[in-house]
Coordinates of C-alpha atoms and ligand atoms in Angstrom, one line a residue:
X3 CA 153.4 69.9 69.4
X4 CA 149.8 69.1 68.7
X5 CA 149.3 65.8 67.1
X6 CA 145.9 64.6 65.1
X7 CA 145.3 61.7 62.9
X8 CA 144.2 64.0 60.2
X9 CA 144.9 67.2 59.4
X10 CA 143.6 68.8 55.9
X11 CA 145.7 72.3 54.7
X12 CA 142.8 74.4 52.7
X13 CA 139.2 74.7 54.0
X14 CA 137.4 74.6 50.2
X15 CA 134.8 72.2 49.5
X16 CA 137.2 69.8 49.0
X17 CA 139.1 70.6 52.7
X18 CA 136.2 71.3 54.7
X19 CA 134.6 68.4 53.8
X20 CA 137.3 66.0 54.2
X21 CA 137.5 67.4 58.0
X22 CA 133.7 66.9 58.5
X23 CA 133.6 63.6 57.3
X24 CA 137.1 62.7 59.4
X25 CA 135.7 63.3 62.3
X26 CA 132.1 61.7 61.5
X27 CA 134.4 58.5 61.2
X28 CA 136.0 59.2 64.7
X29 CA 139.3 60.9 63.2
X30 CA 140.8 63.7 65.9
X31 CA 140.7 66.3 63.1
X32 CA 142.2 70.1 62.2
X33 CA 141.9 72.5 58.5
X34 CA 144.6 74.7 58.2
X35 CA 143.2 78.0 56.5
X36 CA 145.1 80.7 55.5
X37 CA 142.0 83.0 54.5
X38 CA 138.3 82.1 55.1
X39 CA 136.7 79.1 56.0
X40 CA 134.8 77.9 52.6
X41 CA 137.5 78.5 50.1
X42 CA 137.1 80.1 46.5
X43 CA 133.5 78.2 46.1
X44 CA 132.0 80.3 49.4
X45 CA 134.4 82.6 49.1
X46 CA 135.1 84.3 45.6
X47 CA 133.8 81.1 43.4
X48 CA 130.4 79.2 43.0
X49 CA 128.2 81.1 45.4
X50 CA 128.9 84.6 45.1
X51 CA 128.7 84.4 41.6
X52 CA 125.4 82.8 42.2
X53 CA 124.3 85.4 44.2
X54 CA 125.3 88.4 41.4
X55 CA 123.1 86.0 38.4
X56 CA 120.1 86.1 41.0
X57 CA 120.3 89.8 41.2
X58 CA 121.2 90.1 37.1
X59 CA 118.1 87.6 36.5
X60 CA 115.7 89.7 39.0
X61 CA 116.9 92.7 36.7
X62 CA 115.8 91.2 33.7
X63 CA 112.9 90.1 34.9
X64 CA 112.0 93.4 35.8
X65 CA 113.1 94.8 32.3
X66 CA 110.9 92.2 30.8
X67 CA 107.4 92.8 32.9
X68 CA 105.7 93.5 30.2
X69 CA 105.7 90.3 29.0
X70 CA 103.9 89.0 31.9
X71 CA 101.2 91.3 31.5
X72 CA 102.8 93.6 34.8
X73 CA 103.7 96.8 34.6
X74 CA 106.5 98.2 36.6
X75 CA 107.1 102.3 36.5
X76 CA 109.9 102.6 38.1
X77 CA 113.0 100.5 38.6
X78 CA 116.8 100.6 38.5
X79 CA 119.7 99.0 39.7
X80 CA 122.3 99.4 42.2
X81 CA 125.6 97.6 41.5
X82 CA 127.1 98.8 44.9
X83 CA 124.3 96.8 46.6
X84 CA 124.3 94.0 44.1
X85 CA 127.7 93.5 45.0
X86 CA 127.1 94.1 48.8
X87 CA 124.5 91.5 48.5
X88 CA 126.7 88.8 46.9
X89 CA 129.0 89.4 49.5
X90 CA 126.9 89.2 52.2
X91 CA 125.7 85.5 51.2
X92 CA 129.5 84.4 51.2
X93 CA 129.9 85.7 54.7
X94 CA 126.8 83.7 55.3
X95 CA 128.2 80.8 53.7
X96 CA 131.3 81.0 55.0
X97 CA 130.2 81.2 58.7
X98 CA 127.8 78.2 58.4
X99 CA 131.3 76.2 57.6
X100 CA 132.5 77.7 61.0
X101 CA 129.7 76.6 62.7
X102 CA 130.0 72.9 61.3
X103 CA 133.8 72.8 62.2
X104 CA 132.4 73.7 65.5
X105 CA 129.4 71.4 65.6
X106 CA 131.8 68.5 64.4
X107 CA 134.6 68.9 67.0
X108 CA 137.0 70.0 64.2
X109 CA 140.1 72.5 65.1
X110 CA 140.8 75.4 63.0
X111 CA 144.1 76.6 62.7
X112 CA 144.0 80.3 61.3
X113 CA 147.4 80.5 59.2
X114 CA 149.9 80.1 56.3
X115 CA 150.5 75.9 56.4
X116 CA 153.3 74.5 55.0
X117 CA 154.3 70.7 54.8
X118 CA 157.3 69.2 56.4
X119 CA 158.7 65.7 56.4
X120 CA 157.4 62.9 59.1
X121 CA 153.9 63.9 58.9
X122 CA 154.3 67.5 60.0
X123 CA 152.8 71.0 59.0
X124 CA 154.2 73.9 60.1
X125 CA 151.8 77.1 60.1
X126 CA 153.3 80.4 61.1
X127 CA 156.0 79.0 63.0
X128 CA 153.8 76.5 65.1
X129 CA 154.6 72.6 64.5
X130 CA 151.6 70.0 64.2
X131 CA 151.8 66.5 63.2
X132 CA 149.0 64.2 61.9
X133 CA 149.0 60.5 60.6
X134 CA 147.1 61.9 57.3
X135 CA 147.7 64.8 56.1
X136 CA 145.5 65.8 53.2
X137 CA 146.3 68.4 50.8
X138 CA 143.3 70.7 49.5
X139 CA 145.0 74.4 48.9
X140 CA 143.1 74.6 45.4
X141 CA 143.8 76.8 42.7
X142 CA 143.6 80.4 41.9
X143 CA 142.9 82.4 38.2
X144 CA 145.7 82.1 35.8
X145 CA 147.4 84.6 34.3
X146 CA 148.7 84.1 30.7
X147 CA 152.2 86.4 29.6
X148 CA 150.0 88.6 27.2
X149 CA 147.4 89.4 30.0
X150 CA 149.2 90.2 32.9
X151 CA 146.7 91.3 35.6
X152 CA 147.2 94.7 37.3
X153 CA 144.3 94.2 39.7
X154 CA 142.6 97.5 38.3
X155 CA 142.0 97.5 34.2
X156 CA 143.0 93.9 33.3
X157 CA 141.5 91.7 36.2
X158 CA 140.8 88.5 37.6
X159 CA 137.6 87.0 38.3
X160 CA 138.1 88.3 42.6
X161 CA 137.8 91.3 41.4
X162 CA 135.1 91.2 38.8
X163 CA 133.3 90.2 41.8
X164 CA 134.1 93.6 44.1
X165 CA 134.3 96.1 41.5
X166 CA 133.9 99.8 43.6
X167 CA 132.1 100.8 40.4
X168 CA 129.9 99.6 37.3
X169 CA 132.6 99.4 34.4
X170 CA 131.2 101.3 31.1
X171 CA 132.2 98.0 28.9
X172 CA 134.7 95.1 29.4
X173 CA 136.4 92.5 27.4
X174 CA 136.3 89.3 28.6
X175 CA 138.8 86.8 27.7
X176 CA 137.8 83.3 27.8
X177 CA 134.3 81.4 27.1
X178 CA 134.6 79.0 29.8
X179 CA 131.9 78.8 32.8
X180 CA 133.2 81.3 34.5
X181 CA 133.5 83.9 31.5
X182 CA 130.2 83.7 30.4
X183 CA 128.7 83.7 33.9
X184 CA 130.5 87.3 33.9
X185 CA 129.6 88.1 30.6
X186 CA 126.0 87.6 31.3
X187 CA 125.9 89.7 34.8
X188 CA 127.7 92.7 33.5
X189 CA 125.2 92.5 30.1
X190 CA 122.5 92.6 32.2
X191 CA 123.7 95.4 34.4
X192 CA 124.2 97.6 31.2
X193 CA 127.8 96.9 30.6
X194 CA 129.0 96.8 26.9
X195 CA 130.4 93.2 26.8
X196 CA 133.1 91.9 23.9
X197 CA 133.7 87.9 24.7
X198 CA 136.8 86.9 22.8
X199 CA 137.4 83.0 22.5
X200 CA 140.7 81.6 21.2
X201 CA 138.6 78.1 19.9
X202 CA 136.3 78.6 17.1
X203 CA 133.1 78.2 19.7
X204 CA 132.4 79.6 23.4
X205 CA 132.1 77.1 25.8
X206 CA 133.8 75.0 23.9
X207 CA 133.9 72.0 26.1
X208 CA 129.7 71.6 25.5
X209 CA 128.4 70.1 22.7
X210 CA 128.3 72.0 19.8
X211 CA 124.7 72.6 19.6
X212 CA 125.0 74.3 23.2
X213 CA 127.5 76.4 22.2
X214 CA 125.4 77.0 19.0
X215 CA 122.1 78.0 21.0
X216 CA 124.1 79.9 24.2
X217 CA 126.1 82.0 21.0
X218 CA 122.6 82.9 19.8
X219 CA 120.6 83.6 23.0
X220 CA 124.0 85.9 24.0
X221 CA 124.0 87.9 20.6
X222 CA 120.5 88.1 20.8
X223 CA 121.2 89.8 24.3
X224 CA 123.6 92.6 22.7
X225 CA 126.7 90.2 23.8
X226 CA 129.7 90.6 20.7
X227 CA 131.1 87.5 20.1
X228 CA 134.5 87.0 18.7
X229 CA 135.5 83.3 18.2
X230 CA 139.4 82.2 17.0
X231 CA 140.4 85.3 18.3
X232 CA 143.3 85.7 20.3
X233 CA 144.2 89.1 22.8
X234 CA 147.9 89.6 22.0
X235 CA 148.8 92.4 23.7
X236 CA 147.3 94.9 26.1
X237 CA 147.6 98.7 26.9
X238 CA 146.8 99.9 29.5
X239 CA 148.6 103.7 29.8
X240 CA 145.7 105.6 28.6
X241 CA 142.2 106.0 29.9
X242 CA 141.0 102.7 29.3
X243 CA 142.4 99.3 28.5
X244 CA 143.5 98.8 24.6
X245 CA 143.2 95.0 23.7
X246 CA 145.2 93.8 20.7
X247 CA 143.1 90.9 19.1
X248 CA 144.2 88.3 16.5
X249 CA 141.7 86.7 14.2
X250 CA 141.8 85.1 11.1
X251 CA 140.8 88.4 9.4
X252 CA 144.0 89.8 11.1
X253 CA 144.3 92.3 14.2
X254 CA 141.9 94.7 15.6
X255 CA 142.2 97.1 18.2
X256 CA 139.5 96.9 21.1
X257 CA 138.9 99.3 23.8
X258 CA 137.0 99.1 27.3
X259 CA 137.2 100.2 30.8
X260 CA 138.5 96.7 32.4
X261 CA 139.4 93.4 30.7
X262 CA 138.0 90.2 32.8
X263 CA 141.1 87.3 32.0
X264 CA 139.0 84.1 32.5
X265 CA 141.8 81.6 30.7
X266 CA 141.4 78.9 33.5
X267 CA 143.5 78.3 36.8
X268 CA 146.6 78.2 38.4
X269 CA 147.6 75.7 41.5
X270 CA 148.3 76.5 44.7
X271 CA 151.5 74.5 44.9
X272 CA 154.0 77.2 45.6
X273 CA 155.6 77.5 48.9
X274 CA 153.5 75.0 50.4
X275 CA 156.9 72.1 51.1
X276 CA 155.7 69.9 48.0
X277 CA 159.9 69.8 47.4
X278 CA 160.9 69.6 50.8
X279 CA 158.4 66.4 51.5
X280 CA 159.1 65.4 48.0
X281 CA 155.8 65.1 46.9
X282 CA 155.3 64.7 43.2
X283 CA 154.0 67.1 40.9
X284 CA 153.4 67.2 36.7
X285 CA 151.8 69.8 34.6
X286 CA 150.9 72.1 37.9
X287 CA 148.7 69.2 39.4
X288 CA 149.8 66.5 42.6
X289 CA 149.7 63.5 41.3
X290 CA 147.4 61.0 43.1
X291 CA 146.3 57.3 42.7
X292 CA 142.4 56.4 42.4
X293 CA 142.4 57.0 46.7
X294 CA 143.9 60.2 46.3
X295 CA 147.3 59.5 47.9
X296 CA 150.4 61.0 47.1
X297 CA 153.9 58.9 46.4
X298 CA 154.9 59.9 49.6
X299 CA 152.8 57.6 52.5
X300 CA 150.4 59.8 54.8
X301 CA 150.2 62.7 52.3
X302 CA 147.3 62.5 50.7
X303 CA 145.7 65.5 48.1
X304 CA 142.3 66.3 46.5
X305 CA 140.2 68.9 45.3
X306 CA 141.5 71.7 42.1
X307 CA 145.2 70.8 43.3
X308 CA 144.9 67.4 41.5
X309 CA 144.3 66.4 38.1
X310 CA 140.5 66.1 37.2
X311 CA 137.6 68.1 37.0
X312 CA 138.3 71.8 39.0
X313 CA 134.8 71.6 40.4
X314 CA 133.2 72.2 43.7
X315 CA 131.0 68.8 43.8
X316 CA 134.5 66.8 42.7
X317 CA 136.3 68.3 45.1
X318 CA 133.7 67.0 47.7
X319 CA 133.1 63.8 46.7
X320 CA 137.2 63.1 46.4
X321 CA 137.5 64.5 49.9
X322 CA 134.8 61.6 51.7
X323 CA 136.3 59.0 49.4
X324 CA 139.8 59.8 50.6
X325 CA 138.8 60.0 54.3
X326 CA 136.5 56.7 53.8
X327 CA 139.5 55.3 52.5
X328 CA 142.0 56.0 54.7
X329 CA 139.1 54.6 57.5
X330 CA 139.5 51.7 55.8
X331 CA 136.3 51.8 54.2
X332 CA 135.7 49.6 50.8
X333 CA 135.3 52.8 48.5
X334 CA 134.6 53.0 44.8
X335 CA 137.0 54.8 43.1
X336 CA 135.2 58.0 41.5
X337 CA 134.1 57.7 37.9
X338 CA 135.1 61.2 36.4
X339 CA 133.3 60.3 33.1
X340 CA 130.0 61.1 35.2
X341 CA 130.5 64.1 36.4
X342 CA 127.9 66.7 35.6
X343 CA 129.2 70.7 34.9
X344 CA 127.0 73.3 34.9
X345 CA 127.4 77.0 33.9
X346 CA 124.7 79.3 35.4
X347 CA 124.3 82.3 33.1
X348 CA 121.0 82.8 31.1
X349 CA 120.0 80.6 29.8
X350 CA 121.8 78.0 31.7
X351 CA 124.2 74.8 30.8
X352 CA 124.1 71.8 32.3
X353 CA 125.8 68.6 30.6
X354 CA 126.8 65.2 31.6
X355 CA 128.9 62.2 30.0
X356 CA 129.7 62.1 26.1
X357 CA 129.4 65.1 23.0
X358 CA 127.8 63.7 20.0
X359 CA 130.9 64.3 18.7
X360 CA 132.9 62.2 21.2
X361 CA 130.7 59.3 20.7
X362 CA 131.3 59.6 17.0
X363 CA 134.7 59.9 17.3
X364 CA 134.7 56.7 19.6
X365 CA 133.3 54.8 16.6
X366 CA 130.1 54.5 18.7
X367 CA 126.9 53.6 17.1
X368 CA 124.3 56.1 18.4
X369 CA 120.6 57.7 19.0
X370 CA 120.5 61.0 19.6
X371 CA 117.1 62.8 20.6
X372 CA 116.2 66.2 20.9
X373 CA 113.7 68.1 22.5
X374 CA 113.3 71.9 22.7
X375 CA 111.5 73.6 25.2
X376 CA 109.6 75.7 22.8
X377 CA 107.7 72.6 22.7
X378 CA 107.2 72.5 26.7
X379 CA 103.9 74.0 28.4
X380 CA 106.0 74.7 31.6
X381 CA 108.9 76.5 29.4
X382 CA 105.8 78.6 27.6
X383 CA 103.5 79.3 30.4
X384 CA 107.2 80.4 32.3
X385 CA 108.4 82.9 29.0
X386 CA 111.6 80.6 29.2
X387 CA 111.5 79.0 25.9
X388 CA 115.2 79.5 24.7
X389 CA 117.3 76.5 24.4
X390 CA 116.6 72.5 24.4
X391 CA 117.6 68.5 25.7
X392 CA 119.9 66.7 23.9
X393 CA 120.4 63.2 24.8
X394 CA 122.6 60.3 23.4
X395 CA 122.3 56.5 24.1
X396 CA 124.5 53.7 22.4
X397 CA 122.1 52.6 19.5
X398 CA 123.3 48.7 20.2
X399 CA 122.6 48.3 24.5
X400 CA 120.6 51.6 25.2
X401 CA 123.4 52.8 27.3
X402 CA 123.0 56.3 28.7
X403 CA 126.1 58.3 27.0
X404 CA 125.2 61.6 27.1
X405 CA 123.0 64.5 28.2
X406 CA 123.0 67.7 26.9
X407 CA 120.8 71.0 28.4
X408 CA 120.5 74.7 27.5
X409 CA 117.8 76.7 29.1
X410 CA 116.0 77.7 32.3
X411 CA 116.6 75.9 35.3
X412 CA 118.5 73.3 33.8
X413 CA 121.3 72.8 36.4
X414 CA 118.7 71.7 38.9
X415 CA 117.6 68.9 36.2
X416 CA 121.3 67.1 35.3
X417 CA 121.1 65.1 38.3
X418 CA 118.6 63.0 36.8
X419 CA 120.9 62.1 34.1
X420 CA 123.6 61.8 36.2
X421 CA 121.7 59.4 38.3
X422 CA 120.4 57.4 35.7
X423 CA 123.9 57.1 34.3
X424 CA 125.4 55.8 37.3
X425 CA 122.4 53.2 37.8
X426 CA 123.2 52.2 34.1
X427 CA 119.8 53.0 32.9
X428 CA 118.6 51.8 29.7
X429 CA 116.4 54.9 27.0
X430 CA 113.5 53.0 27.8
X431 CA 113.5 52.8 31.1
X432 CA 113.7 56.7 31.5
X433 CA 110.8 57.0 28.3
X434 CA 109.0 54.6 31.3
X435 CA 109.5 56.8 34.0
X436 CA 106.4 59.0 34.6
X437 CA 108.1 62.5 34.8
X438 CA 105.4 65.5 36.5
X439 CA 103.7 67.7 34.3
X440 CA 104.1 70.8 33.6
X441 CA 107.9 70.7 34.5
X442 CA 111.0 71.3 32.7
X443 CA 111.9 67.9 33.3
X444 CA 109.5 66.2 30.9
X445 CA 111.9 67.3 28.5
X446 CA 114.1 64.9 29.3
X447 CA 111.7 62.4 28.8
X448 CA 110.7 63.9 26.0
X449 CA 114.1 64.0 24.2
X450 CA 114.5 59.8 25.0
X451 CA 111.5 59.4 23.5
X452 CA 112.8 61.0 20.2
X453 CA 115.8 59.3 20.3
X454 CA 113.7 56.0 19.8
X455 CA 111.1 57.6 17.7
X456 CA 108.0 58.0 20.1
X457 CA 108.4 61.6 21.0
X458 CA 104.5 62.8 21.5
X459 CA 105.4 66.6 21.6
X460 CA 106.7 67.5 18.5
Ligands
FAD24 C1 134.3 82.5 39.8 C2 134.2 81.1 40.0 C3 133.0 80.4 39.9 C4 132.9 79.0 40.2 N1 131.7 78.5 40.1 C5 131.6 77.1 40.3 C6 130.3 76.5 40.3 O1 129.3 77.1 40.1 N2 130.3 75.2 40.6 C7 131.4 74.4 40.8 O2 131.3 73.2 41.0 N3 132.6 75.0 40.9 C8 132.7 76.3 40.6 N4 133.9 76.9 40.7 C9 135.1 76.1 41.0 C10 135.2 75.8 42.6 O3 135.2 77.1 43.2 C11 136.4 75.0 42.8 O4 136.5 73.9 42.1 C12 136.5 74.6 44.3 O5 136.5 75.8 45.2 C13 137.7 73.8 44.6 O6 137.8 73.4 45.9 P1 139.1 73.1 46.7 O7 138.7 72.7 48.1 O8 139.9 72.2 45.9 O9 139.9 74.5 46.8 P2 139.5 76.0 47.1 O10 138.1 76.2 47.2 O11 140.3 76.8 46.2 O12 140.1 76.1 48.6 C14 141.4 76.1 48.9 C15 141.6 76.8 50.3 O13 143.0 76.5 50.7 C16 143.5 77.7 51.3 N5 144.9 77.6 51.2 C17 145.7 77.5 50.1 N6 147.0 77.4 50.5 C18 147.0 77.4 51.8 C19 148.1 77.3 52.8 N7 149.3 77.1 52.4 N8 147.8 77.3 54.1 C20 146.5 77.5 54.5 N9 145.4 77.6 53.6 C21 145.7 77.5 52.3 C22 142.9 78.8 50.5 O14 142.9 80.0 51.2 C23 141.5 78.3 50.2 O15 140.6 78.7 51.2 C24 134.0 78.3 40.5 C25 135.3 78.9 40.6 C26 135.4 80.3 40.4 C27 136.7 81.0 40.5

């Protein structure tokens, strides 16, 4: 039997990154993968979606010469090579993870793992034991009992990545990030898009002027927005896909060629020896402490598989403080109230920290400032003047609560606030920090300074 000190089942960000930073702190380390190295994010989740926008936004940019004083004759798509392309860049991604498993010493073990007690995985019939064994199998897309997904007219979002063919229109259910994302690519590409939300606003975990703004800017597009509307049944004998939809008017019948179910995840906690180890689980998630361990010593679990954020960058950063930890390492334990989420349609979102509305809520006396890039030479001289910055600081101590973003460019631009957050930055200092001109950014700076009153801009 081959024994390690750690060995991590799932090579996602959260998995592949717990084995790099392992054996950076001198662990003998193996990932356990079942598929491809890189997970959903290189795989089927944050990149190749990336990849499709690019192609959508190129489109659109093209469409939309004019405005730049160009003229382009002739141009068209082709959604086979879109699609090639996208998957081309996950391959890409996904070697590079090969070649740092490689480059860091770090055995792979190609199969099926599955935990057993006293520290053990077995993976396609071959035993291996570790001291730490960390769990990062992830998630996959959930399906809800009144959109079951055949794979072919009701799908997931795998396969609104790899679709052989453009779809005529499609239904998408659910406003999250990944919805929209879709919703925006298959506009763009000339697909008649229906979003239908079950909460009264899409994206509805933004603050409500984002969801206000990214509702305009996606109507405005030729997007059809239905919001408290619920698909309660589907048909899918004839042609097309029939979509029963609930709303407070009553039901209406949609049709389309495919319907995209985008209603959030399901774990990967099925057949993996959770029972057998007696590891506990509530509400589909592993419990953990703050260090990511499990009740049962020397398992350990991070990444979409445990509660928190189902994000690529918290997956990561749970993964080095688990390893650091189990190095014994003095770690931080991660403050989930600053992590930043960003949704990369057009225009895109990028938030951080408290709503307006949760700070209300929270009885918090605040000042809230807003600038809109309609105001901003970059956004103009660029023809990207949709959308804004919204920030929100505690009116008493000029703590940092919130940021808020909607346009171009702004998931490169959170950071700032998510920096200036965890540095516990006062408004004035960021109104004090000389921010480049022209750039998106001094919008930030520009929305502080109307917080306290001394916005120059508008
Ligand atoms: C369409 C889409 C777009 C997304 N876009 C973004 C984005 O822009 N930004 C962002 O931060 N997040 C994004 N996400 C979310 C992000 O992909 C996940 O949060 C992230 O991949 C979670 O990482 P993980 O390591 O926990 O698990 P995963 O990435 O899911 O990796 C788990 C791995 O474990 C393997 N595995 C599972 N069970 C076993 C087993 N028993 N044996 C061996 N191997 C096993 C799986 O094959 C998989 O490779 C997106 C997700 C989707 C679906």
């Amino acid at each position: 039997m081959s024994k390690y000190d750690i060995i991590v089942l799932g090579s996602g960000p959260g998995g592949y990154v717990a084995a790099i930073r392992a054996s950076q702190l001198g662990f003998k380390t193996a990932v356990v993968e079942k598929e491809s190295l890189g997970g959903i994010c290189l795989n089927w989740g944050c990149i190749p979606t990336k990849a499709l926008l690019k192609s959508a936004q190129v489109f659109e940019y093209l469409k939309h010469a004019d405005a730049y004083g160009l003229s382009v004759k002739e141009y068209d798509k082709d959604f086979e090579a879109v699609v090639k392309r996208s998957r081309g860049v996950a391959e890409g991604m996904s070697n590079g993870v090969k070649f740092l498993m490689k480059k860091n010493k770090i055995d792979v073990i190609d199969g099926f793992g599955k935990l057993k007690t006293g520290k053990k995985i077995d993976v396609d019939g071959k035993e291996y034991s570790a001291d730490h064994i960390i769990i990062a199998t992830g998630a996959r897309s959930r399906e809800l009992p009144s959109l079951p997904q055949d794979g072919k007219k009701v799908i997931g979002y795998r396969e609104a990545m790899v679709l052989p063919k453009q779809p005529k229109s499609m239904i998408v259910v659910g406003s999250g990030a990944i919805g929209v994302e879709f919703a925006y690519f298959y506009k763009s590409m000339g697909t008649d898009v229906t979003i239908v939300e079950y909460l009264p606003n899409i994206v509805p975990v933004e603050d409500i002027d984002v969801s206000k703004q990214l509702e305009k800017s996606f109507k405005k597009s030729g997007i059809n927005i239905m919001t408290s509307a619920e698909v309660t049944s589907v048909d899918t004998s004839g042609k097309g896909v029939k979509a029963t939809v609930k709303t407070s008017k009553g039901e209406e019948v949609l049709e389309a060629d495919i319907i995209l179910s985008a209603v959030g995840i399901k774990t990967n906690i099925e057949g993996i020896g959770l029972e057998d180890v007696g590891i506990a689980v509530d509400r589909d998630k592993i419990l953990v402490n703050d260090f990511y361990q499990t009740n049962i010593p020397g398992y350990y679990a991070i990444g979409d598989v445990t509660p928190g954020q189902a994000l690529a960058h918290v997956a990561s950063a749970e993964a080095i403080l688990c390893v650091e930890k189990i190095a014994g390492q003095h770690v931080q334990a991660l403050d989930y109230g600053n992590i930043p989420g960003c949704t990369y349609c057009t225009p895109e979102i990028a938030s951080v920290g408290l709503t307006e509305k949760q700070a209300k809520e929270q009885g918090i006396e605040i000042k809230v400032g807003k600038f809109p890039f309609s105001a901003s030479g970059k956004a103009s001289a660029a023809g990207n003047k949709d959308g804004f910055v919204k920030v929100i600081f505690d009116a008493k101590y000029g703590e940092w609560l919130g940021c808020h973003m909607i346009g171009a460019g702004v998931t490169d631009m959170i950071a700032e606030a998510v920096l200036g957050r965890k540095l516990e930055t006062t408004g004035h200092e960021v109104l004090k920090t000389v921010h480049p001109h022209p750039t998106m950014s001094e919008a930030v700076m520009e929305a502080v300074a109307a917080a306290y009153d001394e916005v120059i801009h508008l």
